[in-house]
Coordinates of C-alpha atoms and ligand atoms in Angstrom, one line a residue:
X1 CA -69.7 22.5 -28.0
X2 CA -65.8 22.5 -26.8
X3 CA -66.6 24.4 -23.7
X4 CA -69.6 22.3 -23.2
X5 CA -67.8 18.7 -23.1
X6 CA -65.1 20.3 -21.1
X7 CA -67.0 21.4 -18.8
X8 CA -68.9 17.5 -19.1
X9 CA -65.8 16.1 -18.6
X10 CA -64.7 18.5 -15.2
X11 CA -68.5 17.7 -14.2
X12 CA -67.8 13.6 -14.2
X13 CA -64.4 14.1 -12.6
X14 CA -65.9 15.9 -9.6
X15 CA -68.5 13.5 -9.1
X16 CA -67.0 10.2 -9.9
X17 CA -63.9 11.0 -7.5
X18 CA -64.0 10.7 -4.1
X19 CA -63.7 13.1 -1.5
X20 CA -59.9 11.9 0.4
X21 CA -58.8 11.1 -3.7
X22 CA -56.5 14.8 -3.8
X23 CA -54.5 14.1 -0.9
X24 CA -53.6 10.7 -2.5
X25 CA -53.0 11.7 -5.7
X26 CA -50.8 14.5 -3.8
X27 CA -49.0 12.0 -2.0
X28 CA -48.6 9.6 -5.2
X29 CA -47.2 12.4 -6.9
X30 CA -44.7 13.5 -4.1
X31 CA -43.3 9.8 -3.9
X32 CA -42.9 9.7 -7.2
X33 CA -40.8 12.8 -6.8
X34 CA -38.9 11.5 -4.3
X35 CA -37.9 8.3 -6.7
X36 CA -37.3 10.5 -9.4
X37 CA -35.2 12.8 -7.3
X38 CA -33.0 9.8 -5.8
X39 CA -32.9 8.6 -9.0
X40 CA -31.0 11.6 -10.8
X41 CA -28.6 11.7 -7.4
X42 CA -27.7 8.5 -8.0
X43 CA -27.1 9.0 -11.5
X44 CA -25.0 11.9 -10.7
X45 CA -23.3 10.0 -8.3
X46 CA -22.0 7.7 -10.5
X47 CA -21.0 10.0 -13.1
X48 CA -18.9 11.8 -10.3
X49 CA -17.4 7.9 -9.1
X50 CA -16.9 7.4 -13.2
X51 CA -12.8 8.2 -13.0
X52 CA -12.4 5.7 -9.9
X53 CA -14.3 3.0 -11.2
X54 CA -12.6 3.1 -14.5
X55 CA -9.5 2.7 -12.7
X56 CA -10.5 0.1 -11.1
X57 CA -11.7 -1.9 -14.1
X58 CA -8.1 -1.0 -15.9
X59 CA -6.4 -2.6 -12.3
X60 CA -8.7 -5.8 -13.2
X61 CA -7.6 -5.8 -16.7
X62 CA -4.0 -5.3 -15.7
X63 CA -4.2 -8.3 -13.2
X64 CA -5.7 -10.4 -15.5
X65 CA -3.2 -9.4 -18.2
X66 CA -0.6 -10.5 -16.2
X67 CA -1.5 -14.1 -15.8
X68 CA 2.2 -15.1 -16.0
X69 CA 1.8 -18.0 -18.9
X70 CA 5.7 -17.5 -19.6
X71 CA 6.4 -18.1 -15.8
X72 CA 7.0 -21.8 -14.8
X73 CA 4.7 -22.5 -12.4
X74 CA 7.0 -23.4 -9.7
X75 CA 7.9 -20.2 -9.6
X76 CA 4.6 -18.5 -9.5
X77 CA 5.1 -17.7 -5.6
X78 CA 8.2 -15.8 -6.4
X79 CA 6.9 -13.3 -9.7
X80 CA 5.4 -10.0 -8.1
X81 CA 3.6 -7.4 -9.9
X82 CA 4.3 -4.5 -7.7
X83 CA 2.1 -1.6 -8.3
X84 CA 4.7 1.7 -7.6
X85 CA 3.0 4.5 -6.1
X86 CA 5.9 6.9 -7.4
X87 CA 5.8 5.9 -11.1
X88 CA 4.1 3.8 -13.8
X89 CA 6.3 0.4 -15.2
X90 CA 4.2 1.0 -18.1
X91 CA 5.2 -1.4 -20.6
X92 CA 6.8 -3.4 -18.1
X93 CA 3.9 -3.8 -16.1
X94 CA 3.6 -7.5 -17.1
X95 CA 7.5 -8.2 -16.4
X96 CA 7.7 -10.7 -13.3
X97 CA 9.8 -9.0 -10.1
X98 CA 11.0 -11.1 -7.4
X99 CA 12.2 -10.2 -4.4
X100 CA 15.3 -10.7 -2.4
X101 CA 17.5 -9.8 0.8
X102 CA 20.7 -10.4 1.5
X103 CA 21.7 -11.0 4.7
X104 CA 25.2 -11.1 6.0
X105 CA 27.5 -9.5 8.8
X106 CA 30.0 -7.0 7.9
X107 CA 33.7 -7.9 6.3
X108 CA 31.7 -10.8 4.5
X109 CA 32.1 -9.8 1.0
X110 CA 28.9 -8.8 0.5
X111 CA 29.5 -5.2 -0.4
X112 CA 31.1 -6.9 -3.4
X113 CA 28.3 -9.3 -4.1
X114 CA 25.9 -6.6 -4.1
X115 CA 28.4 -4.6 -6.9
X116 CA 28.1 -7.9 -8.7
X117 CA 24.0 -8.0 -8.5
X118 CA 23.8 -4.1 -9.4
X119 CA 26.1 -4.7 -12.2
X120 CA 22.9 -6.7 -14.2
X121 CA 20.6 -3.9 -16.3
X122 CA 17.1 -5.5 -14.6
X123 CA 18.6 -6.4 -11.0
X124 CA 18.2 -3.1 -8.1
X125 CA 20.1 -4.1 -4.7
X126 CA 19.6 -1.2 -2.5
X127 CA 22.2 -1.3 -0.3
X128 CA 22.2 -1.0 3.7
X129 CA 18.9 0.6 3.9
X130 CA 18.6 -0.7 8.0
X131 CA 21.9 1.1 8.5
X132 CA 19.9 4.2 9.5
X133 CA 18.6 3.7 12.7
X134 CA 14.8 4.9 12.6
X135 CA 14.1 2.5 9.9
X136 CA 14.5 0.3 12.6
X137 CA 13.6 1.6 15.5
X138 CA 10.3 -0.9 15.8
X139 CA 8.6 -3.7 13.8
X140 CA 6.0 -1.4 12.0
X141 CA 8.8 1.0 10.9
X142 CA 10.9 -2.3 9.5
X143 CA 8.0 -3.7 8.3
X144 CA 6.8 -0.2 6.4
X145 CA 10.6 0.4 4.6
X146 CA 10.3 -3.5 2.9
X147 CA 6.9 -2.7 1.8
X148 CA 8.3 0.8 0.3
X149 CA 11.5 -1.5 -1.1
X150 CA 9.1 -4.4 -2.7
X151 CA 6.5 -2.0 -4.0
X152 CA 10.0 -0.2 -6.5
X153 CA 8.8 2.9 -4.3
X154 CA 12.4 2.9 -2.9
X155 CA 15.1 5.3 -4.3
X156 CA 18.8 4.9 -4.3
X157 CA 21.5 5.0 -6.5
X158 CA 21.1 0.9 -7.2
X159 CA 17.5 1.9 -8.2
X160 CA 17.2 0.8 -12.0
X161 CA 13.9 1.8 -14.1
X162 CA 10.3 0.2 -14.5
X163 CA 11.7 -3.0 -16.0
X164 CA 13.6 -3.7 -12.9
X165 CA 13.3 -8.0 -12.8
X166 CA 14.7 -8.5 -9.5
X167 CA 14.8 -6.2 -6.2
X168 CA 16.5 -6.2 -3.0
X169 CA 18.9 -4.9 -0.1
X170 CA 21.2 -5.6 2.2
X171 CA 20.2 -6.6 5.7
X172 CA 23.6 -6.5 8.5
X173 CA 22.1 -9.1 11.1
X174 CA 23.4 -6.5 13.7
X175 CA 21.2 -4.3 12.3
X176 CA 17.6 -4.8 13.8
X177 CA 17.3 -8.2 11.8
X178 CA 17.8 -10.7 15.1
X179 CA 15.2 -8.4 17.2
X180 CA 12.1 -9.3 15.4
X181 CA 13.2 -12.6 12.7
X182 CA 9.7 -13.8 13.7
X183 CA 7.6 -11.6 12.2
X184 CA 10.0 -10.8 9.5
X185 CA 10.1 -14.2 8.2
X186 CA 6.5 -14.2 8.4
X187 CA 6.8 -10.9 6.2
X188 CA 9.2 -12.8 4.0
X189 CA 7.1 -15.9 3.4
X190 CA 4.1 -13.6 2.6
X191 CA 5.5 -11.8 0.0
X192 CA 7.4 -14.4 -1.5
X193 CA 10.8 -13.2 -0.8
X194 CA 14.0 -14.9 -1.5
X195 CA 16.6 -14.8 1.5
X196 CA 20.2 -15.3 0.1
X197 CA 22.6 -15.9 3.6
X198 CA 26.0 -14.6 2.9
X199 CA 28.5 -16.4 5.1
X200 CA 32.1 -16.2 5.4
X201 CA 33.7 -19.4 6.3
X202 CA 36.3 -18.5 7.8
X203 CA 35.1 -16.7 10.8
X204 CA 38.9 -15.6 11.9
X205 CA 39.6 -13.4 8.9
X206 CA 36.1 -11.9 9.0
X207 CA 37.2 -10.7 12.6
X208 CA 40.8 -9.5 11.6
X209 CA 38.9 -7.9 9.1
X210 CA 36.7 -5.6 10.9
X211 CA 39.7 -5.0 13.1
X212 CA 41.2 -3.6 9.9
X213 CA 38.7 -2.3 8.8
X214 CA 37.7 0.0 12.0
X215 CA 41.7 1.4 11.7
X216 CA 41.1 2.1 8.6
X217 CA 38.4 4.0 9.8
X218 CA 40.2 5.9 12.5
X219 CA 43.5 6.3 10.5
X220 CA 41.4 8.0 7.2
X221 CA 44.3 7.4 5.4
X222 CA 43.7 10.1 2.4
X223 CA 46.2 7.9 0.1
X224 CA 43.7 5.0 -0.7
X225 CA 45.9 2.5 0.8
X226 CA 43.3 0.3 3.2
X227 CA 44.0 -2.3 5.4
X228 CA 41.1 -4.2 5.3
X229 CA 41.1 -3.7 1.4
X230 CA 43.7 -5.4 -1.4
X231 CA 45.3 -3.7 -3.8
X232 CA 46.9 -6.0 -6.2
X233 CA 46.3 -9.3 -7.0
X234 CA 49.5 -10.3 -5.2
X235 CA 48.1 -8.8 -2.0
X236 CA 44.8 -11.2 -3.0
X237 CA 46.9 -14.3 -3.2
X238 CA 48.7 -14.0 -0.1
X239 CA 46.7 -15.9 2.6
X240 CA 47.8 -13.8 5.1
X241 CA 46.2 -10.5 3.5
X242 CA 43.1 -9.6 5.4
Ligands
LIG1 C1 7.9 3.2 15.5 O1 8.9 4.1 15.1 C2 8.5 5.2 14.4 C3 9.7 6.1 14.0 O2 10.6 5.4 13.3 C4 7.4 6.0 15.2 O3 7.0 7.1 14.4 C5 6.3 5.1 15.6 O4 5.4 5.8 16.4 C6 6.8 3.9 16.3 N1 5.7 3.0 16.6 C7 5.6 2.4 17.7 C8 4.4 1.5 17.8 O5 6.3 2.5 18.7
LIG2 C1 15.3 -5.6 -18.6 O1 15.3 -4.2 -18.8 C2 15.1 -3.8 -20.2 C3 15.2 -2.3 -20.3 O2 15.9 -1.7 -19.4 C4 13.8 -4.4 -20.7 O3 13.6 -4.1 -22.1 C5 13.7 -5.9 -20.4 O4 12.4 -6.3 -20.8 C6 14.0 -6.2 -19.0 N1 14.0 -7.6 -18.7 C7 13.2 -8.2 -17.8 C8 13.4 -9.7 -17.7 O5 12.5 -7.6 -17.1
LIG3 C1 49.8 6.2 2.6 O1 50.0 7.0 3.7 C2 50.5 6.3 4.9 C3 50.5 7.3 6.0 O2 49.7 8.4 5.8 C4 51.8 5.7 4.6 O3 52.3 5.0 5.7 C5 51.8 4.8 3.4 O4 53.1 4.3 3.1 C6 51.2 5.5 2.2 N1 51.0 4.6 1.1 C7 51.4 4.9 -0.2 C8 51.2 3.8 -1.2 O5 51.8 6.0 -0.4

């Protein structure tokens, strides 16, 4: 009786179908593949992507973490969240950094005024970092070092840990500043850095100073006795002590 129906069955199948019906079915079947098969590659796809993705979503999360409610808003401009390439802030992602230069000419005091900022635990001046001359030999390579300084991914001996609140250097305006202050400013208003001009008022003793200073140079007196440096606060007093 089985074989019989079967065989009923196989019987209504070849009659009721048409003849073209096996390629299309064929073809039906080979799409369907096709889906199926683009399907799985896609899912493999994004299993592969999974580690990038995730990291993306944790960068989201971190921005969003770091909605600076503390922050007064007027100074929302000037808090960074730098992202180092070199290390991780880790817990002190969410700290606000801003961002400074100093610019001054030499014999201005500013060697001292940097000691003063490195002196704070949070606060990282770097130092004459244009001093070396293909950090400035062109715009992009001026441009490139204050994105490495801004982004903590800047090493000196000024360079303080993740929690670092305040970063900077110190920019000689004889030292490729006055060649491109256009675009640097731009640079400066886009990133939200803070220019702090040290001036020396009197403009006579700054020269006398580098005069000193360039003996001093020359002389390489091994006794630590300086022209162009005091000694004693006597020496500091006396107005005519360069
Ligand atoms: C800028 O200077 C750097 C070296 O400091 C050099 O590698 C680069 O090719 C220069 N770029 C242009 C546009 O001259
Ligand atoms: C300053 O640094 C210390 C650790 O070195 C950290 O605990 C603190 O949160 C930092 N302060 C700011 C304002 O970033
Ligand atoms: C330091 O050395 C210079 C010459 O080398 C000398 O003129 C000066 O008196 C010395 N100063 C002291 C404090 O010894």
């Amino acid at each position: 009786m089985a074989e019989a129906i079967c065989l009923f069955t196989k019987g209504t199948i070849i009659i009721k179908s048409p003849k073209k019906s096996p390629v299309f079915l064929r073809m039906i079947v080979l799409v369907f593949a096709m889906v199926c098969g683009v399907y799985i590659c896609s899912v493999c796809l994004n299993q592969t992507n999974f580690g990038t993705t995730s990291k993306l979503l944790n960068v989201e999360i971190n921005k969003r973490h770091c909605c600076d409610y503390e922050v007064d808003r007027s100074q929302t401009p000037y808090a960074h969240y730098p992202k180092p390439e070199t290390f991780s802030r880790a817990e002190c992602a969410c700290n606000p950094v801003r961002y400074f230069a100093t610019f001054s000419m030499q014999r201005s005091g500013s060697g001292w005024f940097e000691t003063l900022l490195n002196s704070h635990t949070n606060v990282s001046s770097n130092g004459e970092i244009f001093s070396v001359k293909e950090r400035r030999n062109n715009v992009t390579s001026k441009l490139t070092t204050l994105d490495r300084v801004y982004n903590l991914d800047w090493f000196t001996s000024a360079s303080k840990n993740q929690c670092s609140a305040a970063v900077g250097f110190k920019w000689m305006l004889n030292q490729g500043l006055m060649e491109n202050h256009k675009e640097i400013v731009q640079y400066f208003d886009n990133r939200g850095v803070s220019v702090i001009f040290l001036f020396r008022r009197n403009l006579l003793r700054r020269m006398v100073s580098v005069l000193a200073n360039s003996f001093d140079r020359y002389a390489k007196l091994l006794n630590g006795t300086h022209k162009s440096h005091v000694h004693s606060l006597e020496e500091a007093d006396n107005p005519f002590k360069i």
